[in-house]
Amino acid sequence: MSADVDLHVRIGALELPTPIMPASGCFGPELGALVDLDRLGALVTKTIFFEPRAGNPAHRLGETAAGMLNSVGIPSIGVERFLVETLPRFTRWSPPTIVSIGGLSVEEYWRLAERLADVPEIDALELNISCPNLEAGGHEIGADPRAVEAVVSGVRRRTSLPIIVKLTPNVTSIVETARAAEGAGADALSAVNALLGMSADARRGIAPLGTVTGGLTGPAIKPVAQRAVLQVVREVSIPVIGVGGIASIGDLVEYLLIGATAVQVGSATFTHPDTMLRLTDELAAWMRERGHASLDEIRSTLDTGGVRHELASGVSRTAG
Amino acid sequence: MSLRLEPLSSPADRADPALELATVVRNDEIAPGVWRLTLEAPVIARVARPGQFAMLTVARRGESVPVLPRPMALYAWDERQGTVDIVYRVVGDGTRVLTTWRPAETMTTVGPLGRPFRLEPETRSILLLGRGIGICSLTGLATEARSTGVAVDAVVSAREREALIGSDDFVRLEVASLTEVTDADGTSAVDRLGDRLATLASEAARWQQVFVCGSERLMRLATEVARASQASVQVSIEARMACGLGFCHGCATGMVGASEESPLVCVDGPVFACRWDA
């Protein structure tokens, strides 16, 4: 990357050297054996819970025409072991560390935020609100704007760390949950988490995933995620991190044009573990070729004035 | 009664995995539906151990589907040539795409991964039991055993004769015996194979270790044979994986039901110590 191109972005109080970071669950410090993690915009942990969790039964993975399904179920070693065993493996790298937290009740998010508030190695929290709320019939917390408001405002009261709220696409109106999160004090939003899906095996007559349903990610979800990002950036004034199906420089730039401040790369890291570094190089080259000095010159510049029919409008109907 | 699998300890000198952009040297069909892929992957070839695997990205560089890379046993590797051989059966969309790879193409490859088989220093004689494509994780072990003078009895099992894998390589390694069994002629039935192994055990030197891959019935038979010879058993198991490195948690074995997560095939395995608990 050359000095003429500035890739840095701000997410609230958080300064990132580049807009490219991993999506939670699709990244671990183990990747450091393969690629240089110091070149990433931030490091994002797998979602942690307050108490240990076993996760879902096998099988946890499936593949679809242009994506993948997972029903991993967020196994967790619990916050105390996380702080001792996992966090130091992130903070030995230079990018900011964003810790993803989850809860099976509104209070579990609050307890985690309180426990992590004074840990100096943590640079921001991302709230994974796509968890089932066991106190409200198991529906996703993130599908209920009132629950989102309660989670985020409670976390806000307990920490001064930047708060990113990761929105679920499994809702009727993502704008409502986005507004609820912003109103409750979120510094940024990430959109979107996995789409709820399933697979069935016609030959064997079974549902292969251990929990039948799972989260769909990868190229298949990009159009849905981009639509969600567009709707959200039009409604909120806080930064939005685009997530869903980013594998190429084209995918990444599309999100920036739509209005994303930064992006997260998920499934594509499984496909090619060096994807995020390749995208970093390609983004710098892309900006240089077009004479852009900073990302501000690109963001939200997508021309949505409607589809033009230049060719069609130039054709006159002749009487035949 | 149940099979109990327990992680082996990881060797202290096990090398970190590497990301290699491996050049395809050859990719040929060696039997109906079975292909042998040779990759130029010098780092993996230098540090690989028997029983380890590599993640092969079926999507070409710059392409994003199929999304998931395929975990593949290292069938053979040659440190001098810097090459790694993978033998695979075409079973689905991913392996079908894999057959379209041509020499000189560059494949995203990560390896070597997982905990290797452990051949104990005092072991003089081993039994290998492999079924179908599962044989591919045992060939490297046979090579290492023969290079240190350990006697190998090998059993290869498959649905039919054409599907037997590895026989030529076992013969070339001068194994003490090679037993080929198939469903087609009924010889792979567990009771018949058990009788043959009992005969073999009475003629051969007693096995100190038994290694098995590719079938749960063979795993159970391995534990019975091992009990008679007071041998220990190691098994290599398969799972779908996304990362191969341990962070995605997609390949949990699901064998231990508890508040803690069960072992991961990729980093706690794929080789496990195996016991049949009555």
Coordinates of C-alpha atoms in Angstrom, one line a residue:
Chain A
M1 CA 0.0 0.0 0.0
S2 CA 1.4 3.4 -0.9
A3 CA 1.2 6.6 1.1
D4 CA -0.9 8.4 -1.5
V5 CA -4.0 6.4 -0.6
D6 CA -5.5 6.7 2.8
L7 CA -7.5 3.7 3.9
H8 CA -8.2 4.6 7.4
V9 CA -11.8 5.0 8.8
R10 CA -13.5 6.0 12.0
I11 CA -16.2 4.0 13.7
G12 CA -17.2 6.3 16.5
A13 CA -14.2 6.7 18.7
L14 CA -12.5 3.8 17.0
E15 CA -9.8 4.5 14.5
L16 CA -9.2 1.7 12.0
P17 CA -6.1 1.6 9.7
T18 CA -8.2 0.0 6.9
P19 CA -12.0 -0.6 6.5
I20 CA -11.5 -4.4 6.1
M21 CA -12.1 -6.6 9.1
P22 CA -13.3 -10.2 9.7
A23 CA -16.9 -11.1 10.5
S24 CA -17.3 -12.6 13.9
G25 CA -17.2 -16.4 13.9
C26 CA -15.2 -16.5 10.6
F27 CA -11.9 -15.5 12.2
G28 CA -9.4 -16.6 14.8
P29 CA -5.8 -15.8 15.7
E30 CA -5.0 -19.2 14.3
L31 CA -5.1 -17.5 10.9
G32 CA -1.9 -15.6 12.0
A33 CA 0.0 -18.8 11.0
L34 CA -1.1 -18.2 7.4
V35 CA -1.4 -14.4 6.8
D36 CA -0.2 -11.2 8.4
L37 CA -3.0 -10.1 10.7
D38 CA -1.2 -6.7 11.4
R39 CA -2.5 -5.6 8.0
L40 CA -6.2 -5.9 8.9
G41 CA -8.4 -3.0 10.0
A42 CA -9.5 -4.8 13.2
L43 CA -9.7 -8.2 14.7
V44 CA -13.1 -9.5 15.7
T45 CA -13.6 -12.4 18.2
K46 CA -16.1 -15.2 17.9
T47 CA -19.2 -14.3 20.0
I48 CA -18.6 -15.0 23.7
F49 CA -21.2 -15.7 26.4
F50 CA -20.9 -15.2 30.1
E51 CA -21.1 -18.9 30.9
P52 CA -19.6 -21.8 29.0
R53 CA -21.8 -23.2 26.2
A54 CA -21.4 -26.5 24.3
G55 CA -22.8 -25.4 21.0
N56 CA -25.0 -27.5 18.7
P57 CA -24.8 -31.2 17.8
A58 CA -23.1 -32.3 14.6
H59 CA -23.5 -31.8 11.7
R60 CA -22.8 -28.1 11.9
L61 CA -21.9 -27.3 8.3
G62 CA -23.5 -27.5 4.9
E63 CA -22.8 -26.0 1.5
T64 CA -25.3 -24.4 -0.8
A65 CA -25.2 -23.3 -4.5
A66 CA -23.4 -20.0 -3.6
G67 CA -23.0 -20.1 0.1
M68 CA -22.8 -22.1 3.2
L69 CA -25.0 -23.1 6.1
N70 CA -23.8 -23.3 9.7
S71 CA -25.5 -24.4 12.9
V72 CA -22.4 -24.1 15.1
G73 CA -24.5 -22.7 17.9
I74 CA -21.8 -20.5 19.3
P75 CA -19.9 -22.7 21.7
S76 CA -18.1 -20.6 24.3
I77 CA -15.6 -21.2 27.0
G78 CA -17.2 -18.4 29.1
V79 CA -16.0 -14.9 29.8
E80 CA -13.4 -15.7 32.5
R81 CA -11.5 -18.3 30.4
F82 CA -11.9 -16.1 27.4
L83 CA -10.0 -13.2 29.2
V84 CA -7.2 -15.5 30.2
E85 CA -6.9 -17.9 27.3
T86 CA -8.3 -16.2 24.2
L87 CA -8.0 -12.5 24.4
P88 CA -4.1 -12.4 24.7
R89 CA -3.9 -14.3 21.4
F90 CA -5.7 -11.4 19.7
T91 CA -4.0 -8.5 21.4
R92 CA -0.5 -9.6 20.4
W93 CA -1.5 -8.2 17.0
S94 CA -1.6 -4.5 16.4
P95 CA -5.1 -3.9 15.0
P96 CA -7.9 -3.0 17.4
T97 CA -9.7 -5.9 19.0
I98 CA -13.5 -6.0 18.8
V99 CA -15.1 -8.4 21.2
S100 CA -18.4 -9.9 20.0
I101 CA -20.8 -10.6 22.9
G102 CA -24.0 -12.6 23.0
G103 CA -26.7 -13.4 25.6
L104 CA -29.7 -15.6 26.0
S105 CA -31.4 -12.8 28.0
V106 CA -31.2 -9.0 28.0
E107 CA -29.3 -9.2 31.4
E108 CA -26.6 -11.5 30.0
Y109 CA -25.4 -8.8 27.6
W110 CA -25.4 -6.3 30.5
R111 CA -23.4 -8.6 32.8
L112 CA -20.8 -9.2 30.0
A113 CA -20.5 -5.5 29.2
E114 CA -19.9 -4.8 32.9
R115 CA -17.3 -7.5 33.1
L116 CA -15.5 -6.3 30.0
A117 CA -15.8 -2.5 30.6
D118 CA -12.5 -2.1 32.3
V119 CA -10.4 -4.6 30.3
P120 CA -7.8 -2.3 28.7
E121 CA -7.0 -4.7 25.8
I122 CA -10.5 -4.4 24.4
D123 CA -11.1 -1.6 21.9
A124 CA -14.9 -2.1 21.1
L125 CA -17.8 -4.4 21.7
E126 CA -20.0 -5.9 18.9
L127 CA -23.4 -7.0 20.2
N128 CA -24.5 -10.2 18.4
I129 CA -28.3 -9.8 18.9
S130 CA -29.1 -12.7 16.7
C131 CA -29.2 -15.0 19.7
P132 CA -32.4 -16.7 20.9
N133 CA -34.0 -14.9 23.9
L134 CA -34.8 -17.8 26.2
E135 CA -37.0 -15.5 28.3
A136 CA -39.2 -14.6 25.4
G137 CA -40.0 -17.9 23.7
G138 CA -36.6 -18.3 22.0
H139 CA -37.2 -15.6 19.3
E140 CA -34.1 -13.6 18.2
I141 CA -33.5 -10.7 20.5
G142 CA -32.6 -8.7 17.4
A143 CA -36.0 -9.2 15.9
D144 CA -37.7 -7.2 18.7
P145 CA -36.9 -3.4 18.6
R146 CA -37.9 -3.1 22.3
A147 CA -35.5 -5.9 23.3
V148 CA -32.8 -4.3 21.2
E149 CA -33.4 -0.9 22.9
A150 CA -33.1 -2.6 26.3
V151 CA -29.9 -4.6 25.4
V152 CA -28.1 -1.6 23.9
S153 CA -29.1 1.0 26.5
G154 CA -28.1 -1.3 29.3
V155 CA -24.7 -2.0 27.7
R156 CA -24.3 1.7 27.1
R157 CA -24.8 2.5 30.8
R158 CA -22.1 -0.1 31.7
T159 CA -19.3 0.7 29.3
S160 CA -17.6 3.6 27.6
L161 CA -16.3 1.3 24.9
P162 CA -17.6 1.9 21.4
I163 CA -20.6 -0.3 20.8
I164 CA -21.3 -1.9 17.4
V165 CA -24.7 -3.6 17.1
K166 CA -24.8 -6.4 14.5
L167 CA -28.3 -6.4 13.0
T168 CA -30.2 -9.5 12.0
P169 CA -31.7 -9.7 8.5
N170 CA -34.4 -12.1 9.8
V171 CA -36.9 -9.2 10.5
T172 CA -39.8 -7.5 8.7
S173 CA -38.2 -4.1 9.0
I174 CA -34.5 -3.8 9.6
V175 CA -34.9 0.0 9.8
E176 CA -36.9 -0.3 13.1
T177 CA -34.1 -2.3 14.8
A178 CA -31.5 0.0 13.4
R179 CA -33.3 3.0 14.8
A180 CA -33.8 1.3 18.2
A181 CA -30.0 0.6 18.4
E182 CA -29.0 4.1 17.4
G183 CA -31.5 5.6 19.8
A184 CA -30.2 3.5 22.7
G185 CA -26.7 4.7 22.2
A186 CA -25.0 2.5 19.6
D187 CA -21.9 4.0 18.0
A188 CA -22.2 1.9 14.8
L189 CA -24.2 -0.9 13.2
S190 CA -23.1 -3.9 11.3
A191 CA -25.4 -5.3 8.7
V192 CA -26.1 -8.1 8.3
N193 CA -25.8 -11.3 10.3
A194 CA -26.6 -14.7 8.7
L195 CA -29.9 -15.4 7.0
L196 CA -32.0 -18.2 8.6
G197 CA -32.0 -21.1 6.2
M198 CA -32.1 -24.9 6.1
S199 CA -31.1 -27.8 3.8
A200 CA -32.8 -31.1 3.0
D201 CA -31.3 -34.1 1.3
A202 CA -33.7 -35.6 -1.3
R203 CA -31.7 -38.8 -1.8
R204 CA -31.5 -39.7 1.9
G205 CA -34.7 -38.0 3.0
I206 CA -33.1 -36.2 5.9
A207 CA -32.2 -32.7 7.1
P208 CA -28.4 -32.9 7.3
L209 CA -27.9 -30.1 9.9
G210 CA -27.9 -31.2 13.5
T211 CA -30.4 -28.4 14.3
V212 CA -32.3 -28.7 11.0
T213 CA -32.0 -24.9 10.4
G214 CA -28.9 -22.8 10.3
G215 CA -27.4 -19.5 9.2
L216 CA -26.9 -18.9 5.5
T217 CA -23.8 -16.9 4.5
G218 CA -21.5 -16.3 1.5
P219 CA -22.1 -14.8 -2.0
A220 CA -25.8 -16.0 -1.9
I221 CA -26.7 -13.4 0.7
K222 CA -25.0 -10.3 -0.8
P223 CA -28.1 -8.8 -2.5
V224 CA -30.1 -9.1 0.7
A225 CA -27.4 -7.6 2.8
Q226 CA -26.7 -4.8 0.4
R227 CA -30.4 -3.9 0.4
A228 CA -30.4 -3.9 4.2
V229 CA -27.3 -1.6 4.3
L230 CA -28.9 0.8 1.9
Q231 CA -32.1 1.0 4.0
V232 CA -30.2 1.4 7.2
V233 CA -27.7 4.1 6.0
R234 CA -30.7 6.2 4.8
E235 CA -32.2 6.1 8.3
V236 CA -29.4 6.5 10.7
S237 CA -26.5 8.9 11.2
I238 CA -24.0 6.5 12.8
P239 CA -21.5 4.5 10.7
V240 CA -22.6 1.2 9.2
I241 CA -20.3 -1.8 8.6
G242 CA -21.4 -3.8 5.6
V243 CA -21.4 -7.6 5.9
G244 CA -22.5 -10.4 3.6
G245 CA -21.0 -12.2 0.6
I246 CA -17.9 -10.0 0.1
A247 CA -15.3 -12.0 -1.8
S248 CA -14.0 -9.6 -4.5
I249 CA -12.9 -6.0 -4.8
G250 CA -16.2 -5.3 -6.7
D251 CA -18.3 -6.7 -3.8
L252 CA -16.3 -4.5 -1.4
V253 CA -16.6 -1.3 -3.4
E254 CA -20.3 -1.9 -3.9
Y255 CA -20.8 -1.7 -0.1
L256 CA -18.8 1.5 0.1
L257 CA -20.8 3.1 -2.7
I258 CA -24.1 2.0 -1.0
G259 CA -22.9 3.8 2.2
A260 CA -20.9 1.4 4.3
T261 CA -18.1 3.0 6.3
A262 CA -16.3 -0.4 6.7
V263 CA -16.8 -4.0 5.8
Q264 CA -16.6 -7.4 7.4
V265 CA -15.4 -10.5 5.4
G266 CA -16.8 -13.9 6.6
S267 CA -17.2 -17.0 4.5
A268 CA -14.7 -15.9 1.9
T269 CA -11.9 -16.3 4.5
F270 CA -12.8 -20.0 4.6
T271 CA -12.6 -20.2 0.8
H272 CA -9.3 -18.3 0.4
P273 CA -7.7 -17.5 3.8
D274 CA -5.8 -14.6 2.3
T275 CA -9.0 -12.8 1.0
M276 CA -8.8 -9.9 3.4
L277 CA -5.2 -9.1 2.6
R278 CA -5.9 -9.4 -1.2
L279 CA -8.8 -7.0 -0.8
T280 CA -6.7 -4.5 1.0
D281 CA -4.2 -4.4 -1.8
E282 CA -6.9 -4.3 -4.4
L283 CA -8.8 -1.5 -2.7
A284 CA -5.7 0.7 -2.6
A285 CA -5.0 -0.1 -6.2
W286 CA -8.7 0.6 -7.1
M287 CA -8.6 4.0 -5.4
R288 CA -5.2 4.9 -7.0
E289 CA -6.4 4.1 -10.4
R290 CA -9.4 6.4 -10.0
G291 CA -7.6 9.1 -8.3
H292 CA -9.3 8.8 -4.9
A293 CA -7.2 9.9 -1.9
S294 CA -9.6 8.7 0.8
L295 CA -12.6 6.5 1.3
D296 CA -14.8 9.6 2.1
E297 CA -14.7 10.3 -1.7
I298 CA -16.4 7.0 -2.4
R299 CA -18.8 6.5 0.4
S300 CA -22.5 6.8 -0.4
T301 CA -21.8 7.9 -4.0
L302 CA -23.9 5.2 -5.6
D303 CA -26.2 6.7 -8.2
T304 CA -29.6 5.5 -7.2
G305 CA -31.5 7.9 -9.5
G306 CA -33.2 5.0 -11.2
V307 CA -32.3 2.8 -14.1
R308 CA -31.6 4.7 -17.2
H309 CA -32.7 3.5 -20.6
E310 CA -30.4 5.5 -22.7
L311 CA -30.4 3.0 -25.5
A312 CA -34.1 2.4 -25.2
S313 CA -35.0 6.0 -25.1
G314 CA -33.0 6.6 -28.2
V315 CA -35.0 4.2 -30.2
S316 CA -38.1 5.7 -31.8
R317 CA -41.0 3.6 -32.8
T318 CA -41.5 3.8 -36.5
A319 CA -44.8 3.0 -38.1
G320 CA -44.5 -0.2 -39.8
Chain B
M1 CA -21.8 -50.0 24.7
S2 CA -20.1 -47.3 22.8
L3 CA -17.0 -46.3 21.0
R4 CA -15.0 -43.8 23.0
L5 CA -12.7 -41.5 21.2
E6 CA -10.1 -39.5 23.0
P7 CA -7.6 -36.9 21.6
L8 CA -4.0 -37.9 21.5
S9 CA -1.4 -35.4 22.7
S10 CA 0.0 -33.2 20.0
P11 CA 3.7 -33.8 19.2
A12 CA 5.7 -30.9 20.6
D13 CA 7.7 -30.5 17.4
R14 CA 4.6 -30.4 15.1
A15 CA 5.0 -27.6 12.5
D16 CA 2.5 -24.8 12.0
P17 CA 0.3 -25.0 9.0
A18 CA 1.1 -22.9 5.9
L19 CA -0.9 -21.3 3.2
E20 CA 0.6 -22.5 -0.1
L21 CA -0.5 -21.5 -3.6
A22 CA 0.2 -25.0 -4.9
T23 CA 0.7 -25.8 -8.5
V24 CA -1.1 -28.7 -9.9
V25 CA 1.4 -31.2 -11.4
R26 CA -1.1 -34.0 -12.3
N27 CA -4.8 -34.7 -11.8
D28 CA -5.8 -38.1 -13.2
E29 CA -8.5 -40.7 -12.8
I30 CA -6.8 -43.8 -11.5
A31 CA -9.9 -46.0 -11.1
P32 CA -13.6 -45.4 -11.9
G33 CA -14.5 -42.3 -9.9
V34 CA -11.2 -42.2 -8.0
W35 CA -8.6 -39.5 -8.9
R36 CA -5.1 -38.8 -7.8
L37 CA -4.0 -35.2 -7.6
T38 CA -0.3 -34.2 -7.3
L39 CA 0.4 -30.7 -6.0
E40 CA 3.7 -28.9 -5.8
A41 CA 3.5 -27.8 -2.2
P42 CA 7.1 -27.8 -0.8
V43 CA 6.3 -26.5 2.7
I44 CA 3.6 -29.1 3.3
A45 CA 5.8 -31.8 1.7
R46 CA 8.6 -30.9 4.1
V47 CA 6.8 -31.0 7.4
A48 CA 3.8 -33.4 6.9
R49 CA 3.3 -36.3 9.2
P50 CA 1.2 -39.5 8.7
G51 CA -2.5 -38.9 9.4
Q52 CA -2.4 -35.2 8.8
F53 CA -4.6 -33.5 6.1
A54 CA -4.7 -30.4 4.0
M55 CA -7.6 -28.0 3.1
L56 CA -7.9 -27.8 -0.7
T57 CA -9.9 -24.9 -2.0
V58 CA -11.9 -26.2 -5.0
A59 CA -12.8 -22.6 -6.0
R60 CA -10.1 -21.2 -8.2
R61 CA -8.1 -18.1 -7.2
G62 CA -10.4 -15.1 -7.6
E63 CA -13.5 -17.3 -7.5
S64 CA -15.7 -17.6 -4.5
V65 CA -17.7 -20.9 -5.0
P66 CA -17.7 -23.6 -3.9
V67 CA -17.4 -21.7 -0.6
L68 CA -16.0 -24.5 1.5
P69 CA -12.6 -25.9 1.0
R70 CA -12.3 -29.8 1.2
P71 CA -10.3 -31.5 4.0
M72 CA -8.2 -34.2 2.3
A73 CA -5.9 -36.8 3.8
L74 CA -2.3 -36.6 2.6
Y75 CA -2.0 -39.8 0.7
A76 CA 1.7 -39.4 0.0
W77 CA 4.4 -36.7 0.0
D78 CA 7.9 -36.3 -1.3
E79 CA 10.1 -33.8 0.5
R80 CA 12.8 -34.0 -2.3
Q81 CA 10.3 -33.3 -5.1
G82 CA 8.3 -30.9 -2.9
T83 CA 5.1 -32.6 -3.9
V84 CA 2.0 -33.8 -2.1
D85 CA -0.4 -36.5 -3.4
I86 CA -4.2 -36.6 -2.7
V87 CA -6.4 -39.4 -3.7
Y88 CA -10.1 -38.5 -3.8
R89 CA -13.4 -40.1 -4.8
V90 CA -15.9 -38.0 -6.8
V91 CA -18.9 -37.9 -4.4
G92 CA -20.4 -34.4 -4.8
D93 CA -20.3 -31.0 -6.3
G94 CA -16.9 -30.1 -4.8
T95 CA -15.0 -33.2 -5.9
R96 CA -16.6 -32.9 -9.3
V97 CA -15.2 -29.4 -9.7
L98 CA -11.9 -30.8 -8.4
T99 CA -11.6 -33.1 -11.4
T100 CA -11.6 -30.1 -13.7
W101 CA -8.3 -28.8 -12.3
R102 CA -5.5 -29.0 -14.9
P103 CA -1.7 -29.1 -14.6
A104 CA -0.1 -25.6 -14.0
E105 CA -3.2 -24.2 -12.3
T106 CA -2.7 -22.6 -8.8
M107 CA -4.7 -24.0 -5.9
T108 CA -5.2 -22.4 -2.5
T109 CA -3.9 -25.1 -0.1
V110 CA -3.5 -25.0 3.7
G111 CA -1.6 -27.7 5.5
P112 CA -0.4 -29.8 7.1
L113 CA -3.3 -29.8 9.6
G114 CA -4.4 -31.9 12.5
R115 CA -2.7 -34.3 14.9
P116 CA -0.8 -37.1 13.3
F117 CA -0.9 -40.8 14.0
R118 CA 1.4 -41.8 16.8
L119 CA 3.7 -44.8 16.0
E120 CA 5.2 -45.8 19.4
P121 CA 9.0 -46.3 19.4
E122 CA 8.7 -49.8 20.8
T123 CA 6.1 -50.9 18.1
R124 CA 7.4 -53.7 15.8
S125 CA 4.2 -54.8 14.1
I126 CA 1.0 -52.9 13.2
L127 CA -2.3 -53.7 11.6
L128 CA -4.0 -51.2 9.2
L129 CA -7.7 -51.4 8.5
G130 CA -9.0 -49.0 5.8
R131 CA -12.3 -48.8 4.0
G132 CA -13.0 -46.9 0.8
I133 CA -11.4 -43.5 0.6
G134 CA -10.5 -43.9 4.3
I135 CA -7.4 -45.9 3.2
C136 CA -5.9 -42.6 2.1
S137 CA -5.0 -41.6 5.7
L138 CA -3.2 -44.9 6.3
T139 CA -0.8 -45.0 3.3
G140 CA 1.5 -42.3 4.8
L141 CA 1.6 -44.3 8.0
A142 CA 2.5 -47.5 6.2
T143 CA 5.4 -45.6 4.5
E144 CA 6.7 -44.3 7.8
A145 CA 6.4 -47.7 9.5
R146 CA 8.2 -49.5 6.7
S147 CA 11.0 -46.9 6.7
T148 CA 11.7 -47.8 10.3
G149 CA 11.4 -51.5 9.8
V150 CA 8.0 -52.0 11.4
A151 CA 6.0 -54.9 10.0
V152 CA 2.7 -53.9 8.4
D153 CA -0.4 -56.0 7.9
A154 CA -2.9 -54.1 5.7
V155 CA -6.5 -54.7 5.1
V156 CA -8.3 -52.7 2.4
S157 CA -12.1 -52.8 2.1
A158 CA -14.5 -51.5 -0.4
R159 CA -17.9 -52.1 -2.0
E160 CA -16.4 -53.8 -5.1
R161 CA -12.9 -54.7 -6.4
E162 CA -12.6 -51.6 -8.7
A163 CA -13.1 -49.4 -5.7
L164 CA -10.2 -50.8 -3.7
I165 CA -7.6 -48.1 -3.1
G166 CA -3.9 -48.3 -2.3
S167 CA -3.2 -52.0 -3.0
D168 CA -0.3 -51.3 -5.4
D169 CA 1.3 -48.9 -2.9
F170 CA 1.0 -51.3 0.0
V171 CA 2.7 -54.0 -2.2
R172 CA 5.4 -51.6 -3.2
L173 CA 6.1 -51.0 0.5
E174 CA 6.6 -54.7 1.0
V175 CA 3.9 -55.1 3.7
A176 CA 3.9 -58.4 5.5
S177 CA 0.4 -59.1 4.2
L178 CA -2.3 -57.4 2.1
T179 CA -5.9 -58.5 2.6
E180 CA -8.4 -57.2 0.1
V181 CA -12.1 -57.6 1.0
T182 CA -15.3 -56.4 -0.8
D183 CA -19.0 -56.2 -0.2
A184 CA -19.5 -57.7 -3.6
D185 CA -18.0 -61.1 -2.7
G186 CA -19.1 -60.9 1.0
T187 CA -15.5 -60.9 2.3
S188 CA -15.9 -57.5 3.9
A189 CA -18.6 -58.8 6.4
V190 CA -17.3 -58.1 9.9
D191 CA -17.6 -61.7 11.1
R192 CA -15.8 -63.1 8.1
L193 CA -13.1 -60.5 8.3
G194 CA -12.8 -61.0 12.0
D195 CA -12.1 -64.7 11.5
R196 CA -9.4 -63.9 8.9
L197 CA -7.7 -61.4 11.2
A198 CA -7.8 -64.0 14.1
T199 CA -6.0 -66.5 11.8
L200 CA -3.5 -63.8 10.7
A201 CA -2.9 -62.8 14.3
S202 CA -2.1 -66.4 15.3
E203 CA 0.4 -66.7 12.4
A204 CA 2.0 -63.2 12.5
A205 CA 3.9 -61.4 15.1
R206 CA 1.6 -59.8 17.7
W207 CA 0.5 -56.3 16.7
Q208 CA 1.3 -53.6 19.2
Q209 CA -0.9 -51.0 17.4
V210 CA -4.0 -51.1 15.2
F211 CA -4.9 -48.1 13.0
V212 CA -8.3 -47.8 11.3
C213 CA -10.1 -45.3 9.0
G214 CA -13.3 -45.2 6.9
S215 CA -15.9 -47.2 8.7
E216 CA -17.5 -47.4 12.1
R217 CA -17.9 -51.2 11.8
L218 CA -14.2 -51.5 11.1
M219 CA -13.5 -49.3 14.1
R220 CA -15.5 -51.7 16.3
L221 CA -13.7 -54.7 14.7
A222 CA -10.4 -53.0 15.3
T223 CA -11.1 -52.6 19.0
E224 CA -12.0 -56.4 19.2
V225 CA -8.9 -57.5 17.4
A226 CA -6.8 -55.1 19.5
R227 CA -8.2 -56.5 22.7
A228 CA -7.1 -60.0 21.7
S229 CA -3.5 -58.8 20.9
Q230 CA -3.4 -56.3 23.8
A231 CA -2.8 -53.6 21.2
S232 CA -3.9 -49.9 21.3
V233 CA -6.1 -48.5 18.6
Q234 CA -6.0 -45.1 16.8
V235 CA -8.7 -44.0 14.4
S236 CA -8.8 -41.2 11.9
I237 CA -12.3 -39.7 11.3
E238 CA -13.8 -37.4 8.7
A239 CA -15.9 -34.3 9.0
R240 CA -17.0 -31.3 7.0
M241 CA -14.8 -28.3 7.8
A242 CA -14.7 -24.7 7.0
C243 CA -11.4 -23.4 8.5
G244 CA -9.4 -26.5 9.4
L245 CA -7.6 -24.5 12.0
G246 CA -10.0 -24.7 15.0
F247 CA -11.7 -21.3 15.0
C248 CA -14.9 -21.9 13.2
H249 CA -16.0 -24.9 15.4
G250 CA -17.8 -26.4 12.4
C251 CA -16.4 -29.9 12.9
A252 CA -17.2 -30.8 16.5
T253 CA -17.4 -34.6 16.9
G254 CA -20.5 -34.4 19.0
M255 CA -19.3 -37.5 20.8
V256 CA -19.3 -36.0 24.3
G257 CA -22.5 -34.7 25.6
A258 CA -21.7 -32.2 28.3
S259 CA -21.7 -28.5 29.1
E260 CA -18.4 -28.2 27.4
E261 CA -17.9 -28.5 23.6
S262 CA -16.9 -31.9 22.2
P263 CA -13.5 -32.3 20.5
L264 CA -13.0 -30.7 17.1
V265 CA -11.9 -33.1 14.3
C266 CA -9.6 -30.5 12.8
V267 CA -7.3 -29.6 15.8
D268 CA -8.1 -32.3 18.4
G269 CA -8.1 -35.0 15.6
P270 CA -8.5 -36.2 13.0
V271 CA -6.6 -39.0 14.7
F272 CA -8.1 -40.2 18.1
A273 CA -7.3 -43.0 20.5
C274 CA -10.2 -45.4 20.3
R275 CA -11.8 -47.7 22.9
W276 CA -14.9 -49.9 22.8
D277 CA -16.5 -49.5 26.2
A278 CA -18.7 -52.4 27.3

